Amino acid sequence: MGKNKNQADDFVKQITKKSDDFSKWYIDVIKKAELADYSPMKGMMVIRPYGYEIWELMREYLDKMFKDTGHRNAYFPLFIPESFLKKEAEHVEGFAPEVAWVTQGGNEELEEKLAIRPTSEAIICSMYAKWVNSWRDLPILINQWANVVRWEKVTRPFLRTTEFLWQEGHTVHATYDEAEEETLKILDIYKTFSENYLAIPVISGLKPESEKFAGALKTYCIEALMADGRALQAGTTHNLGQNFSKAFNIRFENRNQELEYGWGTSWGVSTRLVGGLIMTHGDDSGLIVPPRVAPLQAVIVPISRGDWKETVLPDAEAVFSQLKDNGFRAYLDDRDTYTPGWKFSEWEMKGVPVRIEIGPKDIEKGQVVLVNRINREKTFVKREELIPTLEKLLEDIQSRLFQRALEAREANTHEAFGYDELVETIENKRGLVKAGWCEGNPCEVKVKEKVAATIRIVMDEKDPRFKKCSVCGKDAKHTVLFAKAY
Ligand SMILES: [Zn+2]
């Protein structure tokens, strides 16, 4: 029989309040909204259908953006021979602590142990060495959608898991400038994707030496600020220079018939973006999914009283068909084991952007009720106006989510001109803290040891007000953003 109103309230009460305990709220939302679950293996999660559908939509849009800029997909092996991983010295040093190894195949011990890819530069570059001979073979623009394994000590669903899903692009170019152009082009794709589809505002820029990818010349990233004041690195692009080409002997004959090493890039975003989406937009009632990546953009809940199956359901079904015919991702919740109130709570929990209510009175008036997930605002709309109104409401929700997140980031971006001010701001206010930096690693280490914050971004443009390093007081070479990070 139907669940009553109190049970519906309980449904939401089962989530910890976001303001009480952000970490616990995050885990509660993931479990209650059925995005993911813990698996028997520590640090490995199961992505459930609803969470996976969000990832699939992300993948679909990103894949199109990559293909529109000339990239093609391919697939490389999961295993990397140890000797390959060791070819680029910095690379192996950076990844060694996180690599999982296969030492046995069937009953036989392997002559050479195999790494389960933590990233695929080593295997992909070994193939590029075979495929690249002349300048005519360049550029190589390949992307791979795959899983990777990094043996993490501390894990958190979507944000840091031992195995995760991602895309990794690997390209080779004839010149440094072309590789740099590629690195920045992808950075721009990541920023556009994050802001226009996920409604997550990001700052893009260079990482300091200490935070760059192992083996890269330069690492750029997009960085977002989460609702608890911690930064999230949401995507990275690397200009690899000739480091991997030299290690793997990727050489080509240039137009002057001289042999030259290729110029490489690599870049990736992962299922971590799902975590970023949850933390950026969710509230005390659960998840809020931006309409463009919402597996369900609207859910229809018929008001199920009395003989509703005869009186209300046929109209609800007509509305459902209308939505499907117009390309919306919609669902008709015609379960008769739950009350409308229960269903409202459940779909709010799952973050569906718009709920469409339809009851006997609405049918009399030829209308439906649209309810906005952000503020529960109701719009009464004539049936013939439903499609354009819903379209507009979804666009409004998409842009309001972005605007709201942008305002939150601005409110949580601070400035610090001296060391005491820097440390105190990071400790007490959290968020992003703008500061001057002399480019010295000791200054980074000092802040990291004191308050566990790092330089998230070296800003493209130096802010002239930050004349001195906010840590040591010497002349500042850059303006940077410090933050505690995921
Ligand atoms: Zn300094």
Tab-separated table of C-alpha atoms and ligand atoms in Angstrom:
chain	number	residue	atom	x	y	z
A	1	MET	CA	0.000	0.000	0.000
A	2	GLY	CA	0.938	3.640	-0.376
A	3	LYS	CA	3.610	5.190	1.789
A	4	ASN	CA	2.278	8.107	3.830
A	5	LYS	CA	3.448	11.698	4.095
A	6	ASN	CA	5.618	11.067	7.157
A	7	GLN	CA	7.519	8.355	5.396
A	8	ALA	CA	8.151	10.759	2.513
A	9	ASP	CA	9.637	13.243	4.979
A	10	ASP	CA	11.794	10.505	6.459
A	11	PHE	CA	13.142	9.814	3.022
A	12	VAL	CA	14.769	13.238	2.949
A	13	LYS	CA	15.691	13.216	6.626
A	14	GLN	CA	17.939	10.285	5.866
A	15	ILE	CA	20.346	12.691	4.176
A	16	THR	CA	22.711	14.569	6.456
A	17	LYS	CA	22.278	18.321	6.096
A	18	LYS	CA	24.818	19.817	3.720
A	19	SER	CA	25.675	22.571	6.162
A	20	ASP	CA	26.109	20.124	9.083
A	21	ASP	CA	28.617	17.730	7.543
A	22	PHE	CA	29.514	18.237	3.908
A	23	SER	CA	31.448	14.965	3.497
A	24	LYS	CA	28.681	12.898	4.989
A	25	TRP	CA	26.069	14.742	2.951
A	26	TYR	CA	28.081	13.923	-0.186
A	27	ILE	CA	28.143	10.190	0.572
A	28	ASP	CA	24.465	10.167	1.577
A	29	VAL	CA	23.450	11.777	-1.708
A	30	ILE	CA	25.482	9.299	-3.732
A	31	LYS	CA	23.886	6.362	-1.972
A	32	LYS	CA	20.315	7.629	-1.713
A	33	ALA	CA	20.186	8.957	-5.265
A	34	GLU	CA	21.627	5.607	-6.378
A	35	LEU	CA	24.565	7.081	-8.249
A	36	ALA	CA	27.129	4.620	-6.915
A	37	ASP	CA	27.745	2.075	-4.214
A	38	TYR	CA	30.746	0.641	-2.406
A	39	SER	CA	32.075	-2.640	-3.776
A	40	PRO	CA	33.707	-5.557	-1.930
A	41	MET	CA	37.134	-4.180	-2.949
A	42	LYS	CA	38.328	-1.291	-0.848
A	43	GLY	CA	38.455	1.990	-2.762
A	44	MET	CA	36.563	0.637	-5.742
A	45	MET	CA	33.031	1.755	-6.429
A	46	VAL	CA	30.188	0.467	-8.516
A	47	ILE	CA	28.654	3.129	-10.697
A	48	ARG	CA	24.936	2.434	-10.710
A	49	PRO	CA	22.755	3.062	-13.783
A	50	TYR	CA	21.631	6.565	-12.755
A	51	GLY	CA	25.206	7.689	-12.113
A	52	TYR	CA	26.439	5.973	-15.236
A	53	GLU	CA	23.786	7.705	-17.350
A	54	ILE	CA	25.133	11.081	-16.217
A	55	TRP	CA	28.628	9.948	-17.242
A	56	GLU	CA	27.303	8.685	-20.594
A	57	LEU	CA	25.799	12.083	-21.368
A	58	MET	CA	29.046	13.820	-20.395
A	59	ARG	CA	30.946	11.424	-22.620
A	60	GLU	CA	28.608	11.989	-25.546
A	61	TYR	CA	29.081	15.784	-25.534
A	62	LEU	CA	32.824	15.660	-24.931
A	63	ASP	CA	33.290	13.024	-27.615
A	64	LYS	CA	31.542	15.282	-30.109
A	65	MET	CA	33.754	18.220	-29.144
A	66	PHE	CA	36.892	16.100	-29.625
A	67	LYS	CA	35.701	14.791	-32.990
A	68	ASP	CA	34.700	18.273	-34.151
A	69	THR	CA	38.318	19.315	-33.588
A	70	GLY	CA	39.749	16.456	-35.632
A	71	HIS	CA	40.392	13.787	-32.979
A	72	ARG	CA	39.587	10.103	-33.459
A	73	ASN	CA	39.029	7.358	-30.899
A	74	ALA	CA	41.141	4.222	-30.588
A	75	TYR	CA	41.804	1.593	-27.940
A	76	PHE	CA	45.124	0.453	-26.452
A	77	PRO	CA	45.952	-2.464	-24.091
A	78	LEU	CA	45.226	-2.392	-20.366
A	79	PHE	CA	48.716	-3.747	-19.490
A	80	ILE	CA	52.046	-1.981	-19.800
A	81	PRO	CA	55.335	-3.934	-19.558
A	82	GLU	CA	57.494	-2.661	-16.703
A	83	SER	CA	60.358	-1.788	-19.054
A	84	PHE	CA	58.061	0.539	-21.030
A	85	LEU	CA	56.877	2.356	-17.938
A	86	LYS	CA	60.499	2.898	-16.925
A	87	LYS	CA	61.522	4.562	-20.168
A	88	GLU	CA	60.555	8.074	-19.108
A	89	ALA	CA	62.316	8.600	-15.769
A	90	GLU	CA	60.107	11.303	-14.238
A	91	HIS	CA	57.008	9.492	-15.421
A	92	VAL	CA	57.823	6.233	-13.634
A	93	GLU	CA	58.961	8.048	-10.523
A	94	GLY	CA	55.695	9.985	-10.381
A	95	PHE	CA	53.454	6.978	-10.846
A	96	ALA	CA	55.405	4.171	-9.130
A	97	PRO	CA	53.697	4.500	-5.732
A	98	GLU	CA	50.260	4.048	-7.323
A	99	VAL	CA	50.844	1.253	-9.819
A	100	ALA	CA	49.124	-2.134	-9.514
A	101	TRP	CA	51.147	-5.003	-11.000
A	102	VAL	CA	50.311	-8.301	-12.633
A	103	THR	CA	53.030	-10.854	-11.896
A	104	GLN	CA	51.324	-14.063	-12.869
A	105	GLY	CA	49.335	-15.282	-15.890
A	106	GLY	CA	47.357	-18.437	-15.234
A	107	ASN	CA	49.711	-20.684	-13.292
A	108	GLU	CA	52.897	-19.194	-14.657
A	109	GLU	CA	54.924	-16.385	-13.262
A	110	LEU	CA	55.536	-13.693	-15.881
A	111	GLU	CA	59.058	-13.030	-17.083
A	112	GLU	CA	58.350	-9.333	-17.009
A	113	LYS	CA	55.700	-7.948	-14.722
A	114	LEU	CA	52.907	-5.883	-16.260
A	115	ALA	CA	51.561	-2.619	-14.922
A	116	ILE	CA	47.828	-2.066	-15.049
A	117	ARG	CA	47.745	1.305	-16.807
A	118	PRO	CA	47.681	4.270	-14.419
A	119	THR	CA	47.686	6.365	-17.636
A	120	SER	CA	48.656	5.219	-21.120
A	121	GLU	CA	51.546	7.404	-22.357
A	122	ALA	CA	54.003	4.493	-22.211
A	123	ILE	CA	51.983	2.033	-24.282
A	124	ILE	CA	50.604	4.624	-26.706
A	125	CYS	CA	53.989	6.280	-27.342
A	126	SER	CA	55.524	2.880	-28.093
A	127	MET	CA	52.957	2.486	-30.892
A	128	TYR	CA	53.379	6.048	-32.141
A	129	ALA	CA	57.089	5.273	-32.584
A	130	LYS	CA	56.015	2.723	-35.213
A	131	TRP	CA	53.415	4.914	-36.886
A	132	VAL	CA	55.314	8.187	-37.172
A	133	ASN	CA	57.980	8.355	-39.864
A	134	SER	CA	57.474	11.517	-41.833
A	135	TRP	CA	56.032	15.005	-41.286
A	136	ARG	CA	53.168	13.733	-43.481
A	137	ASP	CA	52.117	11.393	-40.626
A	138	LEU	CA	51.563	14.340	-38.311
A	139	PRO	CA	49.663	15.426	-36.393
A	140	ILE	CA	48.424	12.262	-34.718
A	141	LEU	CA	45.225	13.142	-32.844
A	142	ILE	CA	43.934	10.140	-30.896
A	143	ASN	CA	41.659	9.847	-27.891
A	144	GLN	CA	40.863	6.774	-25.811
A	145	TRP	CA	37.883	6.172	-23.511
A	146	ALA	CA	39.094	3.719	-20.892
A	147	ASN	CA	39.491	2.703	-17.281
A	148	VAL	CA	42.731	3.234	-15.360
A	149	VAL	CA	43.964	2.012	-11.979
A	150	ARG	CA	45.846	4.026	-9.376
A	151	TRP	CA	46.374	2.392	-6.000
A	152	GLU	CA	45.048	5.162	-3.765
A	153	LYS	CA	45.293	5.071	0.010
A	154	VAL	CA	42.431	7.415	0.749
A	155	THR	CA	39.437	7.161	-1.531
A	156	ARG	CA	36.092	8.872	-1.966
A	157	PRO	CA	33.418	7.873	-4.526
A	158	PHE	CA	33.848	9.624	-7.875
A	159	LEU	CA	36.568	11.975	-6.550
A	160	ARG	CA	39.334	9.502	-5.925
A	161	THR	CA	38.890	5.794	-6.535
A	162	THR	CA	41.390	3.042	-7.246
A	163	GLU	CA	39.827	2.344	-10.623
A	164	PHE	CA	38.146	5.119	-12.556
A	165	LEU	CA	36.806	5.872	-16.028
A	166	TRP	CA	38.194	8.663	-18.155
A	167	GLN	CA	39.245	9.781	-21.556
A	168	GLU	CA	42.885	10.292	-22.382
A	169	GLY	CA	43.937	12.157	-25.499
A	170	HIS	CA	47.440	11.586	-26.868
A	171	THR	CA	48.740	13.646	-29.751
A	172	VAL	CA	52.012	14.160	-31.631
A	173	HIS	CA	52.891	17.281	-33.593
A	174	ALA	CA	55.696	18.545	-35.806
A	175	THR	CA	56.526	21.625	-33.732
A	176	TYR	CA	56.485	22.928	-30.185
A	177	ASP	CA	54.018	25.642	-31.184
A	178	GLU	CA	51.539	23.140	-32.585
A	179	ALA	CA	51.731	21.034	-29.433
A	180	GLU	CA	51.192	24.122	-27.282
A	181	GLU	CA	48.256	25.168	-29.443
A	182	GLU	CA	46.714	21.700	-29.017
A	183	THR	CA	47.233	21.785	-25.243
A	184	LEU	CA	45.417	25.113	-25.008
A	185	LYS	CA	42.687	24.114	-27.470
A	186	ILE	CA	41.768	21.154	-25.262
A	187	LEU	CA	41.940	23.311	-22.149
A	188	ASP	CA	39.397	25.554	-23.806
A	189	ILE	CA	37.166	22.565	-24.674
A	190	TYR	CA	37.295	21.436	-21.037
A	191	LYS	CA	36.370	24.896	-19.790
A	192	THR	CA	33.507	25.269	-22.275
A	193	PHE	CA	32.213	21.793	-21.478
A	194	SER	CA	32.397	22.291	-17.734
A	195	GLU	CA	30.655	25.659	-17.801
A	196	ASN	CA	28.082	25.116	-20.557
A	197	TYR	CA	27.076	21.551	-19.804
A	198	LEU	CA	27.892	20.883	-16.157
A	199	ALA	CA	27.199	24.487	-15.074
A	200	ILE	CA	30.431	24.379	-13.081
A	201	PRO	CA	32.450	27.604	-13.358
A	202	VAL	CA	36.162	26.911	-13.672
A	203	ILE	CA	39.382	28.865	-13.738
A	204	SER	CA	41.899	27.660	-16.277
A	205	GLY	CA	45.620	28.163	-16.104
A	206	LEU	CA	49.034	26.691	-15.523
A	207	LYS	CA	50.023	24.390	-12.658
A	208	PRO	CA	53.201	25.159	-10.725
A	209	GLU	CA	56.165	22.799	-11.377
A	210	SER	CA	55.409	20.883	-8.188
A	211	GLU	CA	51.907	19.971	-9.344
A	212	LYS	CA	52.584	19.162	-12.980
A	213	PHE	CA	52.092	15.749	-14.613
A	214	ALA	CA	55.049	13.400	-14.225
A	215	GLY	CA	57.047	13.696	-17.434
A	216	ALA	CA	55.370	16.819	-18.821
A	217	LEU	CA	56.929	20.123	-19.778
A	218	LYS	CA	53.853	22.040	-18.658
A	219	THR	CA	50.499	21.134	-17.177
A	220	TYR	CA	47.409	23.292	-17.541
A	221	CYS	CA	44.212	22.622	-15.665
A	222	ILE	CA	40.684	23.679	-15.021
A	223	GLU	CA	40.013	24.208	-11.353
A	224	ALA	CA	36.609	24.515	-9.686
A	225	LEU	CA	35.633	25.583	-6.186
A	226	MET	CA	33.302	23.244	-4.333
A	227	ALA	CA	30.549	24.341	-1.943
A	228	ASP	CA	32.658	23.460	1.118
A	229	GLY	CA	35.439	25.825	0.075
A	230	ARG	CA	37.811	23.198	-1.283
A	231	ALA	CA	39.154	23.274	-4.823
A	232	LEU	CA	38.670	20.450	-7.298
A	233	GLN	CA	41.034	19.869	-10.195
A	234	ALA	CA	38.491	18.998	-12.864
A	235	GLY	CA	40.672	18.347	-15.895
A	236	THR	CA	44.282	18.622	-17.050
A	237	THR	CA	46.104	19.096	-20.341
A	238	HIS	CA	49.840	18.530	-20.686
A	239	ASN	CA	52.380	19.800	-23.136
A	240	LEU	CA	54.838	16.876	-23.042
A	241	GLY	CA	57.463	18.614	-25.160
A	242	GLN	CA	59.816	15.992	-26.603
A	243	ASN	CA	60.226	14.084	-23.316
A	244	PHE	CA	58.188	11.045	-24.311
A	245	SER	CA	59.266	11.180	-27.958
A	246	LYS	CA	62.881	10.928	-26.855
A	247	ALA	CA	62.122	8.134	-24.392
A	248	PHE	CA	60.132	6.134	-26.949
A	249	ASN	CA	61.966	7.223	-30.082
A	250	ILE	CA	59.092	8.916	-31.895
A	251	ARG	CA	61.034	10.461	-34.778
A	252	PHE	CA	59.969	11.863	-38.108
A	253	GLU	CA	61.653	13.248	-41.179
A	254	ASN	CA	60.800	16.936	-41.412
A	255	ARG	CA	60.323	18.936	-44.601
A	256	ASN	CA	64.083	19.454	-44.856
A	257	GLN	CA	64.657	15.694	-44.724
A	258	GLU	CA	66.114	15.936	-41.212
A	259	LEU	CA	65.183	13.507	-38.432
A	260	GLU	CA	63.421	15.192	-35.545
A	261	TYR	CA	61.630	14.101	-32.372
A	262	GLY	CA	57.867	14.674	-32.284
A	263	TRP	CA	56.175	17.082	-29.884
A	264	GLY	CA	53.563	15.449	-27.664
A	265	THR	CA	50.513	16.319	-25.617
A	266	SER	CA	48.168	14.356	-23.388
A	267	TRP	CA	44.968	15.355	-21.639
A	268	GLY	CA	42.156	13.861	-19.609
A	269	VAL	CA	38.963	14.251	-17.670
A	270	SER	CA	37.349	11.522	-15.605
A	271	THR	CA	34.313	10.343	-13.665
A	272	ARG	CA	35.576	12.816	-11.056
A	273	LEU	CA	33.420	15.346	-12.919
A	274	VAL	CA	30.342	13.526	-11.585
A	275	GLY	CA	31.632	14.206	-8.070
A	276	GLY	CA	32.196	17.852	-8.972
A	277	LEU	CA	28.647	18.121	-10.252
A	278	ILE	CA	27.183	16.675	-7.035
A	279	MET	CA	29.223	18.984	-4.785
A	280	THR	CA	28.599	22.107	-6.851
A	281	HIS	CA	24.833	21.929	-7.229
A	282	GLY	CA	23.296	19.673	-4.570
A	283	ASP	CA	21.307	20.908	-1.561
A	284	ASP	CA	19.715	19.580	1.635
A	285	SER	CA	17.081	17.709	-0.402
A	286	GLY	CA	19.692	15.889	-2.443
A	287	LEU	CA	21.145	16.103	-5.905
A	288	ILE	CA	20.456	18.740	-8.553
A	289	VAL	CA	21.481	17.688	-12.057
A	290	PRO	CA	21.960	20.421	-14.674
A	291	PRO	CA	19.356	19.782	-17.418
A	292	ARG	CA	21.899	19.260	-20.226
A	293	VAL	CA	23.427	16.217	-18.534
A	294	ALA	CA	20.330	15.064	-16.637
A	295	PRO	CA	19.358	11.468	-17.476
A	296	LEU	CA	15.827	12.631	-16.721
A	297	GLN	CA	15.016	16.261	-17.431
A	298	ALA	CA	11.398	15.982	-16.320
A	299	VAL	CA	9.417	13.449	-14.365
A	300	ILE	CA	5.637	13.307	-14.590
A	301	VAL	CA	3.838	12.534	-11.335
A	302	PRO	CA	0.092	11.937	-11.716
A	303	ILE	CA	-1.914	12.914	-8.648
A	304	SER	CA	-3.054	9.460	-7.715
A	305	ARG	CA	-6.271	9.646	-5.755
A	306	GLY	CA	-9.450	7.600	-6.162
A	307	ASP	CA	-9.944	6.227	-9.649
A	308	TRP	CA	-6.853	8.073	-10.989
A	309	LYS	CA	-5.954	5.243	-13.323
A	310	GLU	CA	-9.108	5.970	-15.329
A	311	THR	CA	-9.269	9.731	-14.844
A	312	VAL	CA	-5.686	11.007	-14.604
A	313	LEU	CA	-3.344	8.390	-16.009
A	314	PRO	CA	-4.475	8.621	-19.675
A	315	ASP	CA	-3.693	12.358	-19.696
A	316	ALA	CA	-0.366	11.779	-17.929
A	317	GLU	CA	0.487	9.219	-20.590
A	318	ALA	CA	-0.410	11.701	-23.326
A	319	VAL	CA	1.907	14.285	-21.746
A	320	PHE	CA	4.670	11.679	-21.512
A	321	SER	CA	4.338	10.820	-25.225
A	322	GLN	CA	4.356	14.498	-26.103
A	323	LEU	CA	7.626	14.992	-24.176
A	324	LYS	CA	9.278	11.959	-25.741
A	325	ASP	CA	8.169	12.997	-29.233
A	326	ASN	CA	9.810	16.367	-28.641
A	327	GLY	CA	13.132	14.859	-27.605
A	328	PHE	CA	13.000	15.409	-23.831
A	329	ARG	CA	14.458	12.800	-21.487
A	330	ALA	CA	11.352	12.161	-19.395
A	331	TYR	CA	9.797	9.553	-17.149
A	332	LEU	CA	6.221	8.842	-16.123
A	333	ASP	CA	6.081	7.715	-12.500
A	334	ASP	CA	2.871	5.661	-12.569
A	335	ARG	CA	3.796	3.386	-9.652
A	336	ASP	CA	0.740	2.835	-7.485
A	337	THR	CA	2.694	1.690	-4.422
A	338	TYR	CA	3.785	5.238	-3.536
A	339	THR	CA	1.913	8.455	-2.809
A	340	PRO	CA	2.587	11.589	-4.875
A	341	GLY	CA	4.322	13.117	-1.810
A	342	TRP	CA	6.735	10.208	-1.616
A	343	LYS	CA	7.479	10.473	-5.320
A	344	PHE	CA	8.101	14.235	-5.043
A	345	SER	CA	10.763	13.595	-2.381
A	346	GLU	CA	12.364	10.790	-4.298
A	347	TRP	CA	12.706	12.742	-7.554
A	348	GLU	CA	13.939	15.791	-5.705
A	349	MET	CA	16.533	13.574	-4.081
A	350	LYS	CA	17.596	12.384	-7.516
A	351	GLY	CA	17.876	15.946	-8.713
A	352	VAL	CA	15.504	15.821	-11.686
A	353	PRO	CA	15.323	19.491	-12.776
A	354	VAL	CA	11.554	19.669	-13.398
A	355	ARG	CA	8.611	17.804	-11.934
A	356	ILE	CA	5.348	17.843	-13.844
A	357	GLU	CA	2.244	17.347	-11.724
A	358	ILE	CA	-1.090	16.520	-13.247
A	359	GLY	CA	-4.333	15.944	-11.303
A	360	PRO	CA	-8.096	15.969	-11.951
A	361	LYS	CA	-8.374	19.767	-11.538
A	362	ASP	CA	-5.493	20.333	-13.945
A	363	ILE	CA	-7.174	18.138	-16.518
A	364	GLU	CA	-10.399	20.149	-16.136
A	365	LYS	CA	-8.456	23.334	-16.789
A	366	GLY	CA	-6.378	21.819	-19.599
A	367	GLN	CA	-3.130	22.499	-17.725
A	368	VAL	CA	-0.187	20.879	-15.973
A	369	VAL	CA	1.992	22.156	-13.121
A	370	LEU	CA	5.760	22.511	-13.607
A	371	VAL	CA	7.853	22.527	-10.429
A	372	ASN	CA	11.414	23.878	-10.500
A	373	ARG	CA	13.853	21.683	-8.535
A	374	ILE	CA	16.000	24.632	-7.448
A	375	ASN	CA	13.321	26.605	-5.578
A	376	ARG	CA	10.135	24.511	-5.933
A	377	GLU	CA	8.528	27.418	-7.788
A	378	LYS	CA	5.357	26.329	-9.583
A	379	THR	CA	4.339	27.293	-13.101
A	380	PHE	CA	0.815	26.514	-14.290
A	381	VAL	CA	0.920	25.956	-17.985
A	382	LYS	CA	-1.703	25.222	-20.647
A	383	ARG	CA	-1.113	21.878	-22.330
A	384	GLU	CA	-0.584	23.481	-25.738
A	385	GLU	CA	2.115	25.702	-24.213
A	386	LEU	CA	3.896	22.856	-22.403
A	387	ILE	CA	6.759	22.203	-24.828
A	388	PRO	CA	8.064	25.771	-25.262
A	389	THR	CA	7.526	26.518	-21.549
A	390	LEU	CA	9.417	23.413	-20.438
A	391	GLU	CA	12.211	24.133	-22.876
A	392	LYS	CA	12.599	27.616	-21.466
A	393	LEU	CA	12.379	26.455	-17.854
A	394	LEU	CA	15.155	23.901	-18.415
A	395	GLU	CA	17.349	26.589	-19.970
A	396	ASP	CA	16.616	28.880	-17.016
A	397	ILE	CA	17.572	26.148	-14.544
A	398	GLN	CA	20.766	25.428	-16.468
A	399	SER	CA	21.863	29.064	-16.410
A	400	ARG	CA	20.682	29.695	-12.868
A	401	LEU	CA	22.768	26.781	-11.595
A	402	PHE	CA	25.830	28.215	-13.301
A	403	GLN	CA	25.141	31.728	-12.021
A	404	ARG	CA	24.603	30.480	-8.489
A	405	ALA	CA	27.864	28.514	-8.535
A	406	LEU	CA	29.728	31.499	-9.968
A	407	GLU	CA	28.407	33.779	-7.227
A	408	ALA	CA	29.413	31.226	-4.595
A	409	ARG	CA	32.926	31.099	-6.024
A	410	GLU	CA	33.221	34.864	-6.110
A	411	ALA	CA	32.008	35.112	-2.524
A	412	ASN	CA	34.654	32.573	-1.547
A	413	THR	CA	37.600	34.090	-3.373
A	414	HIS	CA	39.843	36.057	-1.048
A	415	GLU	CA	43.152	37.909	-1.203
A	416	ALA	CA	46.234	37.756	0.979
A	417	PHE	CA	49.276	39.996	0.696
A	418	GLY	CA	51.375	38.677	3.581
A	419	TYR	CA	52.149	35.289	5.143
A	420	ASP	CA	50.078	35.648	8.325
A	421	GLU	CA	47.133	36.908	6.325
A	422	LEU	CA	47.524	34.022	3.847
A	423	VAL	CA	47.622	31.319	6.499
A	424	GLU	CA	44.770	32.828	8.454
A	425	THR	CA	42.581	33.270	5.368
A	426	ILE	CA	43.118	29.686	4.260
A	427	GLU	CA	42.402	28.373	7.751
A	428	ASN	CA	39.384	30.493	8.573
A	429	LYS	CA	37.729	31.391	5.307
A	430	ARG	CA	38.817	28.554	3.049
A	431	GLY	CA	37.949	29.077	-0.639
A	432	LEU	CA	40.436	30.362	-3.203
A	433	VAL	CA	43.064	32.734	-1.892
A	434	LYS	CA	44.769	35.033	-4.360
A	435	ALA	CA	48.387	35.742	-3.523
A	436	GLY	CA	51.724	36.832	-4.944
A	437	TRP	CA	54.391	34.165	-5.530
A	438	CYS	CA	58.142	34.375	-6.092
A	439	GLU	CA	58.094	31.058	-7.998
A	440	GLY	CA	60.102	29.384	-5.227
A	441	ASN	CA	59.189	25.868	-4.162
A	442	PRO	CA	60.140	26.490	-0.491
A	443	CYS	CA	57.294	28.998	-0.279
A	444	GLU	CA	54.830	26.372	-1.556
A	445	VAL	CA	56.154	23.789	0.881
A	446	LYS	CA	55.916	26.195	3.795
A	447	VAL	CA	52.213	26.857	3.148
A	448	LYS	CA	51.479	23.208	2.471
A	449	GLU	CA	53.060	22.114	5.737
A	450	LYS	CA	51.336	24.824	7.714
A	451	VAL	CA	47.769	24.648	6.386
A	452	ALA	CA	47.690	21.790	3.823
A	453	ALA	CA	46.944	24.151	0.953
A	454	THR	CA	48.619	24.184	-2.453
A	455	ILE	CA	48.906	26.494	-5.427
A	456	ARG	CA	46.014	25.417	-7.611
A	457	ILE	CA	46.629	27.794	-10.503
A	458	VAL	CA	49.301	30.169	-11.700
A	459	MET	CA	47.160	32.877	-13.238
A	460	ASP	CA	47.632	33.870	-16.873
A	461	GLU	CA	47.854	37.522	-15.999
A	462	LYS	CA	49.810	38.941	-13.126
A	463	ASP	CA	47.733	41.162	-10.866
A	464	PRO	CA	49.883	44.293	-10.353
A	465	ARG	CA	48.609	44.738	-6.788
A	466	PHE	CA	50.500	41.624	-5.727
A	467	LYS	CA	54.007	43.051	-5.980
A	468	LYS	CA	55.571	40.776	-3.350
A	469	CYS	CA	55.464	37.046	-2.678
A	470	SER	CA	52.783	36.586	-0.030
A	471	VAL	CA	54.979	33.979	1.688
A	472	CYS	CA	58.585	35.268	1.678
A	473	GLY	CA	58.141	38.914	0.717
A	474	LYS	CA	60.527	38.810	-2.233
A	475	ASP	CA	59.435	40.177	-5.599
A	476	ALA	CA	56.445	38.280	-6.964
A	477	LYS	CA	56.786	36.691	-10.384
A	478	HIS	CA	53.205	35.474	-10.562
A	479	THR	CA	49.758	35.873	-9.103
A	480	VAL	CA	48.480	32.502	-7.892
A	481	LEU	CA	45.464	30.917	-6.230
A	482	PHE	CA	46.075	28.897	-3.073
A	483	ALA	CA	43.460	26.478	-1.746
A	484	LYS	CA	42.906	23.249	0.093
A	485	ALA	CA	41.946	20.720	-2.528
A	486	TYR	CA	40.284	17.360	-3.111
B	1	ZN	ZN	58.356	33.385	-1.991
